[in-house]
Amino acid sequence: MQVPARFDYEVAASVEEAIRLLERHGPEARLLAGGHSLIPMMKLRLAFPETLIDIHELDGELRYIREEDGALEIGALARHQDVLDSEVVRERYPILWDAETMIADPLVRNMGTVGGSLAHGDPAEDLPAAFMALGCEVVARGPGGERTIPIDELQTGPFETVLDPAEIIVGARILRAPQGSAYTKVKRRTGDYASAAIGVALNISDGEIRDAGIGMCAVGGQTLRARGAEEILEGQRPNMELYKRAGERAAEESEPSEDARGPVEYKRDLVKVLVVRALEKAVERAGGGA
Amino acid sequence: MRISMNVNGQTREADVEPRLLLVHFVRDVLELTGTHWSCDTSNCGACTVQLDGEPVKSCTVLAVRANGHEVTTIEGIWSGTELTPMQEGFRQEHGLQCGFCTPGMILTATAFLENNPDPTEAEIREAISGNLCRCTGYENIIKAVQWAANSREGVSV
Ligand SMILES: Cc1cc2nc3c(=O)[nH]c(=O)nc-3n(C[C@H](O)[C@H](O)[C@H](O)COP(=O)(O)OP(=O)(O)OC[C@H]3O[C@@H](n4cnc5c(N)ncnc54)[C@H](O)[C@@H]3O)c2cc1C
Ligand code: FES
Ligand code: FES
């Protein structure tokens, strides 16, 4: 029987109180959102927080998905299922919808949160890769007030982020919807994390790809951006030859390691194929077919 | 910590350690053993209960998290006199073999039909994809959910 080690438990009644509790209990305190990353780690004794500060009562403050001045704002306590259920997401940010259909299973999606996905810093977590393609901002609040962290700067290593111990993610903001976007993933079965997954978001004007964002999940020590592949695409007319070149480049930029999901070669091949598939779909959705 | 929650329509209170998982609270403290406990790794869904009406894996939820909330277990699905359409569907369509996954399947599928009363087969497969049946009797489980979707009212036994 797997049981977490002992810890003290507090329930925060507001974001401000959560920050105060984090300050009071020090660096061995952790926030508890959906608990679907943290509790399994605590059961396996891979994590031993001294204090858990439960933020689930903050739904009123932090559970929302809304468009504001053309930007998409997703609250930290939005559940994976809320993202799937959102009309705005489905119509304007299909990359997030694609990703959510492939995250875990419906039961996990009822508990897991967007904020937890970002804060956990797990390189196999899908949303950070999708958000990286979209170029989102992470909004965090701490004792010193609120700040905005570009998604590219959030993670510093496996399960490590730039968040201060007393900081809480309040939400993610995407300034502008891309014309086309898609998320593709290979996993061994439902409920398993990605063997590899790729998110693409792009804009097309005058028949040329104006800008492209590519996020890579589970093929490195942290969520990766395929900058070289993005550059290959920019200013070019979409076509299969181009997608393949971008895929080759992204595979070179990936840093997979061998594990139960397969050897390095295999994962690089997955990157190649998934980049092509995501590009095809994103371009089609942008209405700029090859 | 003192907790109080509504379980199957009744207020239940207890003193628990914060690290106690909801599945053990339900099974060992409340002695509602219809909720099964199996993989312990958040994969199988045997431990499914409804938390505020949504199916969740109770081996991955702290009992203290449910403080002040509503929990429904398989015991709360049975009214005492009538099978629900979902239970009757499982009976009619032989939706269980050993029965181990059945409480979780019924809690998941019941909540699913409330949100989506007229699902396609693909939607049903997706909805139960977090609940594993070790007897692999998925075809009949899907038929059972379809049976429940097609029947409008509870069926007396
Ligand atoms: C069986 C299973 C399969 C899964 N498969 C996938 C998958 O395929 N893809 C995928 O992406 N994910 C997967 N997950 C992970 C799941 O999506 C997580 O629930 C989610 O990613 C983390 O959210 P949470 O709310 O559960 O976080 P928690 O577990 O509550 O927290 C995770 C970490 O983030 C911190 N934290 C949480 N919220 C905040 C905040 N607002 N501010 C600052 N820090 C915070 C916590 O202190 C903790 O350190 C799976 C989980 C399970 C159990
Ligand atoms: S015992 Fe909870 S998911 Fe298997
Ligand atoms: S009926 Fe035996 S596990 Fe499903």
Coordinates of C-alpha atoms and ligand atoms in Angstrom, one line a residue:
Chain A
M1 CA 0.0 0.0 0.0
Q2 CA 1.4 3.4 -1.1
V3 CA 0.9 6.1 1.5
P4 CA 2.5 9.5 1.5
A5 CA 4.9 10.5 4.4
R6 CA 3.4 12.7 7.1
F7 CA 2.8 16.3 6.3
D8 CA 0.9 19.3 7.8
Y9 CA -2.1 20.4 5.9
E10 CA -3.6 23.9 5.4
V11 CA -6.4 25.2 3.2
A12 CA -6.0 28.6 1.7
A13 CA -9.1 30.8 1.5
S14 CA -7.5 33.3 -1.0
V15 CA -4.5 33.7 -3.2
E16 CA -3.1 36.2 -0.7
E17 CA -3.5 33.7 2.1
A18 CA -1.8 31.0 0.0
I19 CA 1.2 33.3 -0.4
R20 CA 1.3 34.1 3.3
L21 CA 1.1 30.4 4.2
L22 CA 3.9 29.6 1.7
E23 CA 6.0 32.3 3.3
R24 CA 5.3 31.1 6.8
H25 CA 6.0 27.5 6.2
G26 CA 9.1 28.0 4.1
P27 CA 10.6 26.2 1.2
E28 CA 9.5 22.7 2.3
A29 CA 5.9 23.7 1.8
R30 CA 4.1 23.0 -1.5
L31 CA 0.8 24.0 -3.0
L32 CA -1.7 21.3 -3.7
A33 CA -3.9 21.9 -6.7
G34 CA -5.4 18.8 -8.4
G35 CA -2.8 16.7 -6.7
H36 CA -2.5 14.4 -9.7
S37 CA 1.2 15.0 -10.2
L38 CA 2.1 15.6 -6.6
I39 CA 0.2 12.9 -4.8
P40 CA 1.5 10.0 -7.0
M41 CA 5.1 11.3 -6.3
M42 CA 4.4 11.5 -2.6
K43 CA 2.9 8.0 -2.6
L44 CA 6.1 6.8 -4.2
R45 CA 8.1 8.8 -1.7
L46 CA 9.7 10.8 -4.5
A47 CA 8.4 14.0 -2.8
F48 CA 8.2 14.8 0.9
P49 CA 6.7 18.2 1.4
E50 CA 6.5 19.1 5.1
T51 CA 3.3 21.2 4.5
L52 CA 0.7 21.1 1.8
I53 CA -1.2 24.2 1.2
D54 CA -4.4 23.2 -0.6
I55 CA -5.7 25.8 -3.0
H56 CA -8.7 23.9 -4.3
E57 CA -11.1 26.3 -2.5
L58 CA -9.8 29.1 -4.7
D59 CA -11.9 28.1 -7.7
G60 CA -13.8 31.4 -7.5
E61 CA -10.6 33.3 -8.0
L62 CA -8.6 31.0 -10.2
R63 CA -10.9 28.8 -12.2
Y64 CA -11.7 30.6 -15.5
I65 CA -11.1 30.6 -19.2
R66 CA -11.9 33.9 -20.9
E67 CA -11.0 36.2 -23.7
E68 CA -10.0 39.7 -22.7
D69 CA -8.9 42.3 -25.2
G70 CA -8.2 39.6 -27.7
A71 CA -6.0 37.6 -25.3
L72 CA -6.9 34.2 -23.9
E73 CA -6.7 34.0 -20.1
I74 CA -6.7 30.6 -18.4
G75 CA -6.8 30.5 -14.6
A76 CA -4.5 28.3 -12.7
L77 CA -7.3 26.2 -11.3
A78 CA -9.0 25.6 -14.7
R79 CA -9.2 21.8 -14.9
H80 CA -8.0 19.9 -18.0
Q81 CA -11.7 19.1 -18.6
D82 CA -12.6 22.8 -18.5
V83 CA -10.1 23.5 -21.3
L84 CA -11.7 20.6 -23.4
D85 CA -15.2 22.1 -22.7
S86 CA -14.3 25.6 -23.8
E87 CA -15.8 26.9 -27.0
V88 CA -13.1 29.5 -27.4
V89 CA -10.4 27.0 -27.1
R90 CA -12.0 24.6 -29.6
E91 CA -12.5 27.3 -32.2
R92 CA -9.5 29.5 -31.8
Y93 CA -6.8 27.5 -30.0
P94 CA -7.3 23.9 -31.3
I95 CA -3.7 23.1 -30.3
L96 CA -4.9 23.1 -26.6
W97 CA -8.0 21.1 -27.5
D98 CA -5.9 18.5 -29.3
A99 CA -3.5 18.3 -26.4
E100 CA -6.2 17.9 -23.8
T101 CA -7.9 15.0 -25.7
M102 CA -4.6 13.2 -25.3
I103 CA -3.7 14.1 -21.7
A104 CA -4.2 11.2 -19.2
D105 CA -7.8 10.0 -19.1
P106 CA -11.2 11.6 -18.3
L107 CA -11.0 10.9 -14.6
V108 CA -7.5 12.5 -14.3
R109 CA -8.7 15.5 -16.4
N110 CA -11.4 16.2 -13.8
M111 CA -8.8 16.9 -11.2
G112 CA -5.6 18.0 -12.9
T113 CA -5.2 21.7 -13.4
V114 CA -3.5 24.0 -15.9
G115 CA -1.5 25.8 -13.1
G116 CA -0.2 22.4 -11.8
S117 CA 0.8 21.4 -15.3
L118 CA 2.9 24.5 -15.6
A119 CA 4.3 24.6 -12.1
H120 CA 5.3 20.9 -12.0
G121 CA 8.1 21.4 -14.5
D122 CA 7.7 17.9 -15.8
P123 CA 9.3 17.6 -19.3
A124 CA 6.6 15.0 -20.2
E125 CA 3.7 17.3 -19.4
D126 CA 1.8 18.3 -22.5
L127 CA 0.5 21.7 -21.8
P128 CA 3.8 23.4 -21.5
A129 CA 4.8 22.3 -25.0
A130 CA 1.5 23.5 -26.4
F131 CA 1.8 26.8 -24.5
M132 CA 5.4 27.2 -25.8
A133 CA 4.2 26.9 -29.4
L134 CA 1.6 29.5 -28.6
G135 CA 4.2 31.8 -26.9
C136 CA 2.2 32.3 -23.7
E137 CA 2.9 34.3 -20.6
V138 CA 2.7 32.8 -17.2
V139 CA 1.4 35.1 -14.5
A140 CA 2.7 34.5 -11.0
R141 CA 2.0 36.3 -7.7
G142 CA 4.3 36.3 -4.7
P143 CA 5.0 38.4 -1.6
G144 CA 6.5 41.1 -3.9
G145 CA 3.4 41.3 -6.2
E146 CA 2.7 40.0 -9.6
R147 CA 5.1 39.3 -12.5
T148 CA 4.9 37.8 -15.9
I149 CA 7.2 35.0 -17.0
P150 CA 7.6 34.1 -20.7
I151 CA 6.9 30.4 -21.1
D152 CA 10.3 29.9 -22.5
E153 CA 11.9 31.0 -19.2
L154 CA 9.6 29.1 -16.9
Q155 CA 11.5 25.8 -16.7
T156 CA 15.1 25.6 -15.6
G157 CA 15.6 21.9 -15.6
P158 CA 13.7 18.6 -15.0
F159 CA 11.0 19.5 -12.4
E160 CA 12.6 22.9 -11.8
T161 CA 11.1 26.3 -12.5
V162 CA 12.0 29.9 -11.9
L163 CA 9.1 30.2 -9.4
D164 CA 10.1 31.4 -6.0
P165 CA 9.1 29.2 -3.1
A166 CA 6.4 31.6 -2.1
E167 CA 5.1 32.3 -5.6
I168 CA 1.8 31.0 -7.0
I169 CA 0.9 30.8 -10.6
V170 CA -2.4 32.5 -11.1
G171 CA -2.8 31.9 -14.7
A172 CA -1.6 31.8 -18.3
R173 CA -2.1 34.4 -20.9
I174 CA -1.9 34.0 -24.7
L175 CA -1.9 37.4 -26.3
R176 CA -3.2 36.5 -29.7
A177 CA -4.8 33.4 -31.3
P178 CA -2.7 31.9 -34.1
Q179 CA -4.3 31.3 -37.5
G180 CA -3.5 27.6 -37.3
S181 CA -2.3 25.3 -34.6
A182 CA -2.2 21.6 -33.8
Y183 CA -0.8 19.1 -31.2
T184 CA 0.3 15.6 -32.1
K185 CA 1.4 12.9 -29.7
V186 CA 2.5 9.3 -29.6
K187 CA 1.8 7.4 -26.4
R188 CA 1.8 3.7 -25.7
R189 CA -1.8 3.7 -24.3
T190 CA -4.4 5.9 -22.7
G191 CA -3.2 7.2 -19.4
D192 CA 0.4 7.0 -20.3
Y193 CA 2.6 10.1 -20.8
A194 CA 3.9 10.9 -24.2
S195 CA 6.7 9.0 -25.9
A196 CA 7.0 12.2 -27.8
A197 CA 4.6 15.0 -28.6
I198 CA 4.8 18.2 -30.7
G199 CA 2.8 21.4 -30.7
V200 CA 2.7 23.8 -33.6
A201 CA 1.2 27.3 -33.9
L202 CA 1.6 29.5 -37.0
N203 CA 0.4 32.5 -39.0
I204 CA 0.3 32.7 -42.7
S205 CA 0.1 35.8 -44.9
D206 CA 0.4 36.2 -48.7
G207 CA 0.8 32.4 -48.9
E208 CA 3.9 32.4 -46.7
I209 CA 4.4 31.3 -43.2
R210 CA 4.9 34.5 -41.3
D211 CA 5.8 33.0 -37.9
A212 CA 5.8 29.6 -36.4
G213 CA 6.2 28.2 -32.8
I214 CA 7.1 24.6 -32.2
G215 CA 7.1 23.1 -28.7
M216 CA 8.5 19.6 -28.0
C217 CA 7.3 17.4 -25.1
A218 CA 9.1 14.4 -23.5
V219 CA 12.2 14.6 -25.7
G220 CA 14.5 16.4 -23.4
G221 CA 15.3 17.3 -19.8
Q222 CA 12.7 20.1 -20.1
T223 CA 10.1 21.3 -22.5
L224 CA 12.0 22.4 -25.7
R225 CA 11.4 24.9 -28.4
A226 CA 12.6 23.9 -31.9
R227 CA 14.0 27.3 -32.9
G228 CA 16.0 26.0 -35.9
A229 CA 12.9 24.4 -37.3
E230 CA 10.8 27.5 -36.7
E231 CA 13.4 29.5 -38.7
I232 CA 13.3 27.0 -41.6
L233 CA 9.6 27.6 -41.9
E234 CA 9.5 31.4 -41.6
G235 CA 9.0 33.3 -44.9
Q236 CA 8.4 30.0 -46.8
R237 CA 5.4 28.7 -48.7
P238 CA 3.9 25.7 -46.9
N239 CA 4.7 22.4 -48.6
M240 CA 5.6 18.8 -47.7
E241 CA 9.2 19.2 -48.6
L242 CA 9.5 22.1 -46.2
Y243 CA 7.6 20.3 -43.4
K244 CA 10.1 17.4 -43.7
R245 CA 13.1 19.7 -43.5
A246 CA 11.6 21.3 -40.4
G247 CA 11.0 17.8 -38.9
E248 CA 14.6 16.8 -39.6
R249 CA 15.8 20.0 -37.9
A250 CA 13.5 19.6 -34.9
A251 CA 14.7 16.0 -34.5
E252 CA 18.3 17.3 -34.3
E253 CA 17.3 19.9 -31.8
S254 CA 15.5 17.3 -29.5
E255 CA 17.5 15.7 -26.7
P256 CA 15.6 12.5 -25.9
S257 CA 16.9 9.8 -23.6
E258 CA 16.3 6.1 -23.7
D259 CA 13.6 4.8 -21.4
A260 CA 10.8 2.2 -21.3
R261 CA 9.1 4.3 -24.1
G262 CA 11.9 3.6 -26.5
P263 CA 15.5 4.3 -27.6
V264 CA 16.8 7.7 -28.7
E265 CA 16.7 6.9 -32.4
Y266 CA 13.1 6.0 -32.2
K267 CA 12.1 9.2 -30.4
R268 CA 14.0 11.3 -32.9
D269 CA 12.0 9.6 -35.6
L270 CA 8.8 10.3 -33.7
V271 CA 9.8 14.0 -33.6
K272 CA 10.3 14.0 -37.4
V273 CA 7.0 12.5 -38.1
L274 CA 5.0 14.4 -35.5
V275 CA 6.4 17.8 -36.7
V276 CA 5.2 17.0 -40.2
R277 CA 1.8 15.9 -39.0
A278 CA 1.3 18.9 -36.8
L279 CA 2.4 21.3 -39.6
E280 CA 0.0 19.7 -42.1
K281 CA -2.9 20.1 -39.7
A282 CA -2.0 23.6 -38.5
V283 CA -1.6 24.9 -42.0
E284 CA -4.9 23.3 -43.0
R285 CA -6.6 24.9 -40.1
A286 CA -5.0 28.3 -41.1
G287 CA -6.8 27.8 -44.4
G288 CA -3.5 28.0 -46.3
G289 CA -3.2 24.5 -47.7
A290 CA 0.0 23.4 -49.3
Chain B
M1 CA -7.8 16.7 11.4
R2 CA -11.5 16.7 11.9
I3 CA -13.4 16.4 8.6
S4 CA -17.0 16.3 7.6
M5 CA -18.5 15.5 4.3
N6 CA -21.7 14.4 2.7
V7 CA -21.3 10.8 1.6
N8 CA -24.2 9.3 -0.3
G9 CA -26.6 11.9 1.2
Q10 CA -25.4 11.5 4.8
T11 CA -23.1 13.7 6.8
R12 CA -20.1 11.7 7.9
E13 CA -17.4 13.0 10.3
A14 CA -14.1 11.6 11.4
D15 CA -10.7 12.5 12.7
V16 CA -8.1 11.6 10.1
E17 CA -4.5 12.1 9.3
P18 CA -4.0 14.5 6.4
R19 CA -2.2 11.8 4.5
L20 CA -5.1 9.4 4.5
L21 CA -6.3 8.9 0.9
L22 CA -10.0 9.1 0.1
V23 CA -10.1 5.5 -1.0
H24 CA -9.0 4.3 2.4
F25 CA -11.3 6.7 4.2
V26 CA -14.2 5.4 2.3
R27 CA -13.3 1.7 2.6
D28 CA -11.7 1.5 6.0
V29 CA -13.2 4.3 8.0
L30 CA -16.7 4.4 6.5
E31 CA -16.6 0.7 5.7
L32 CA -18.1 1.3 2.2
T33 CA -16.1 -1.4 0.5
G34 CA -18.0 -1.2 -2.8
T35 CA -15.2 1.2 -3.8
H36 CA -12.4 -1.0 -5.0
W37 CA -8.7 -0.4 -4.6
S38 CA -6.3 -1.9 -6.9
C39 CA -3.3 -0.4 -8.8
D40 CA -2.6 2.4 -6.4
T41 CA -0.8 4.2 -9.2
S42 CA -3.7 6.3 -10.5
N43 CA -4.1 4.1 -13.6
C44 CA -7.0 1.6 -13.2
G45 CA -10.0 3.6 -12.0
A46 CA -11.2 0.7 -9.7
C47 CA -11.3 3.4 -6.9
T48 CA -13.5 5.8 -8.8
V49 CA -16.0 7.8 -6.7
Q50 CA -17.8 11.0 -7.6
L51 CA -16.5 14.1 -5.9
D52 CA -19.1 16.9 -6.3
G53 CA -20.7 14.8 -9.0
E54 CA -17.5 14.3 -11.1
P55 CA -15.8 10.9 -11.3
V56 CA -12.3 10.9 -9.8
K57 CA -9.7 8.4 -8.7
S58 CA -10.0 8.3 -5.0
C59 CA -6.5 6.8 -4.5
T60 CA -5.1 10.1 -5.8
V61 CA -7.3 12.4 -3.6
L62 CA -6.7 13.2 0.0
A63 CA -9.6 12.5 2.3
V64 CA -9.1 16.0 3.7
R65 CA -9.6 17.4 0.2
A66 CA -13.2 16.2 0.3
N67 CA -13.9 18.0 3.6
G68 CA -17.1 20.0 3.2
H69 CA -17.8 18.4 -0.2
E70 CA -20.0 15.7 -1.6
V71 CA -18.9 12.2 -2.3
T72 CA -21.0 9.5 -4.0
T73 CA -19.8 5.9 -3.9
I74 CA -21.4 2.9 -5.6
E75 CA -23.5 2.3 -2.5
G76 CA -25.0 5.8 -3.1
I77 CA -26.1 4.8 -6.6
W78 CA -28.5 2.1 -5.3
S79 CA -31.7 3.6 -4.1
G80 CA -32.6 0.6 -2.0
T81 CA -35.5 -0.5 -4.2
E82 CA -34.7 0.2 -7.8
L83 CA -31.7 -0.4 -10.0
T84 CA -30.7 2.8 -11.9
P85 CA -30.8 2.5 -15.7
M86 CA -27.0 2.1 -15.7
Q87 CA -27.1 -0.7 -13.2
E88 CA -30.0 -2.4 -15.2
G89 CA -28.0 -1.9 -18.4
F90 CA -25.0 -3.8 -16.9
R91 CA -27.5 -6.5 -15.9
Q92 CA -29.2 -6.8 -19.2
E93 CA -26.1 -6.6 -21.3
H94 CA -23.8 -8.7 -19.1
G95 CA -21.6 -5.7 -18.5
L96 CA -19.7 -7.5 -15.8
Q97 CA -17.7 -10.7 -15.5
C98 CA -15.8 -10.7 -12.2
G99 CA -17.3 -7.4 -11.3
F100 CA -14.2 -5.8 -9.9
C101 CA -14.2 -2.8 -12.2
T102 CA -18.0 -2.4 -12.2
P103 CA -18.5 0.1 -9.4
G104 CA -16.0 2.5 -11.0
M105 CA -17.4 1.9 -14.5
I106 CA -21.0 2.6 -13.2
L107 CA -19.9 5.8 -11.4
T108 CA -18.0 7.1 -14.4
A109 CA -20.6 6.1 -16.9
T110 CA -23.5 7.6 -14.8
A111 CA -21.8 11.0 -14.6
F112 CA -20.9 10.8 -18.3
L113 CA -24.5 10.2 -19.4
E114 CA -25.6 13.2 -17.3
N115 CA -23.4 15.4 -19.5
N116 CA -23.9 13.6 -22.7
P117 CA -27.3 11.7 -22.7
D118 CA -27.0 10.6 -26.3
P119 CA -23.4 9.5 -26.9
T120 CA -21.8 7.8 -29.8
E121 CA -19.9 4.6 -29.3
A122 CA -16.6 6.4 -29.7
E123 CA -17.6 8.9 -27.0
I124 CA -18.5 6.0 -24.6
R125 CA -15.1 4.4 -25.3
E126 CA -13.3 7.6 -24.5
A127 CA -15.4 8.3 -21.4
I128 CA -14.5 4.9 -19.8
S129 CA -10.9 5.0 -21.0
G130 CA -9.7 5.8 -17.4
N131 CA -11.4 2.7 -16.1
L132 CA -9.7 -0.6 -16.9
C133 CA -11.5 -3.9 -17.0
R134 CA -9.1 -6.8 -16.3
C135 CA -11.6 -9.2 -17.7
T136 CA -11.5 -7.1 -20.8
G137 CA -15.3 -7.2 -21.3
Y138 CA -15.4 -3.8 -22.9
E139 CA -17.9 -4.6 -25.6
N140 CA -20.6 -5.5 -23.1
I141 CA -19.7 -2.5 -20.9
I142 CA -20.3 -0.3 -23.9
K143 CA -23.6 -2.0 -24.7
A144 CA -24.6 -1.5 -21.1
V145 CA -24.0 2.2 -21.3
Q146 CA -25.9 2.3 -24.6
W147 CA -28.7 0.4 -22.9
A148 CA -28.8 3.0 -20.1
A149 CA -28.7 5.9 -22.7
N150 CA -31.6 4.3 -24.6
S151 CA -33.8 3.7 -21.5
R152 CA -35.4 6.9 -20.2
E153 CA -36.5 6.0 -16.7
G154 CA -35.3 3.7 -13.9
V155 CA -36.4 0.1 -14.2
S156 CA -38.1 -1.6 -11.3
V157 CA -36.8 -5.0 -10.2
Ligands
LIG1 C1 -2.5 8.5 -14.5 C2 -2.0 9.9 -14.9 C3 -1.7 10.1 -16.2 C4 -1.3 11.4 -16.6 N1 -1.0 11.6 -17.9 C5 -0.7 12.9 -18.3 C6 -0.4 13.1 -19.7 O1 -0.5 12.3 -20.6 N2 0.0 14.4 -20.0 C7 0.1 15.4 -19.1 O2 0.5 16.5 -19.4 N3 -0.1 15.2 -17.8 C8 -0.5 13.9 -17.4 N4 -0.8 13.7 -16.1 C9 -0.6 14.8 -15.1 C10 -1.9 15.5 -14.8 O3 -2.3 16.2 -15.9 C11 -1.7 16.5 -13.6 O4 -2.8 16.5 -12.8 C12 -1.4 17.9 -13.9 O5 -0.5 18.0 -14.9 C13 -0.8 18.6 -12.7 O6 -1.8 19.3 -12.2 P1 -2.3 19.2 -10.7 O7 -3.3 20.2 -10.5 O8 -2.7 17.8 -10.5 O9 -1.0 19.5 -9.9 P2 -0.5 19.1 -8.5 O10 -0.2 17.7 -8.4 O11 -1.5 19.6 -7.5 O12 0.8 20.0 -8.4 C14 1.9 19.7 -9.1 C15 3.1 20.7 -8.7 O13 2.7 22.0 -9.0 C16 2.7 22.8 -7.9 N5 1.5 23.7 -8.1 C17 0.2 23.4 -8.4 N6 -0.5 24.4 -8.7 C18 0.3 25.5 -8.6 C19 0.1 26.9 -8.7 N7 -1.0 27.4 -9.1 N8 1.2 27.7 -8.5 C20 2.4 27.2 -8.2 N9 2.6 25.9 -8.0 C21 1.6 25.1 -8.2 C22 2.5 21.9 -6.7 O14 3.0 22.5 -5.5 C23 3.3 20.7 -7.2 O15 4.6 20.9 -6.9 C24 -1.2 12.4 -15.6 C25 -1.5 12.2 -14.3 C26 -1.9 10.9 -13.9 C27 -2.3 10.6 -12.5
FES2 S1 -6.6 2.2 -7.4 FE1 -6.9 4.2 -7.9 S2 -6.6 4.2 -10.0 FE2 -6.1 2.2 -9.5
FES3 S1 -15.5 -7.4 -15.0 FE1 -13.7 -8.2 -14.2 S2 -12.5 -6.4 -14.2 FE2 -14.1 -5.8 -15.3

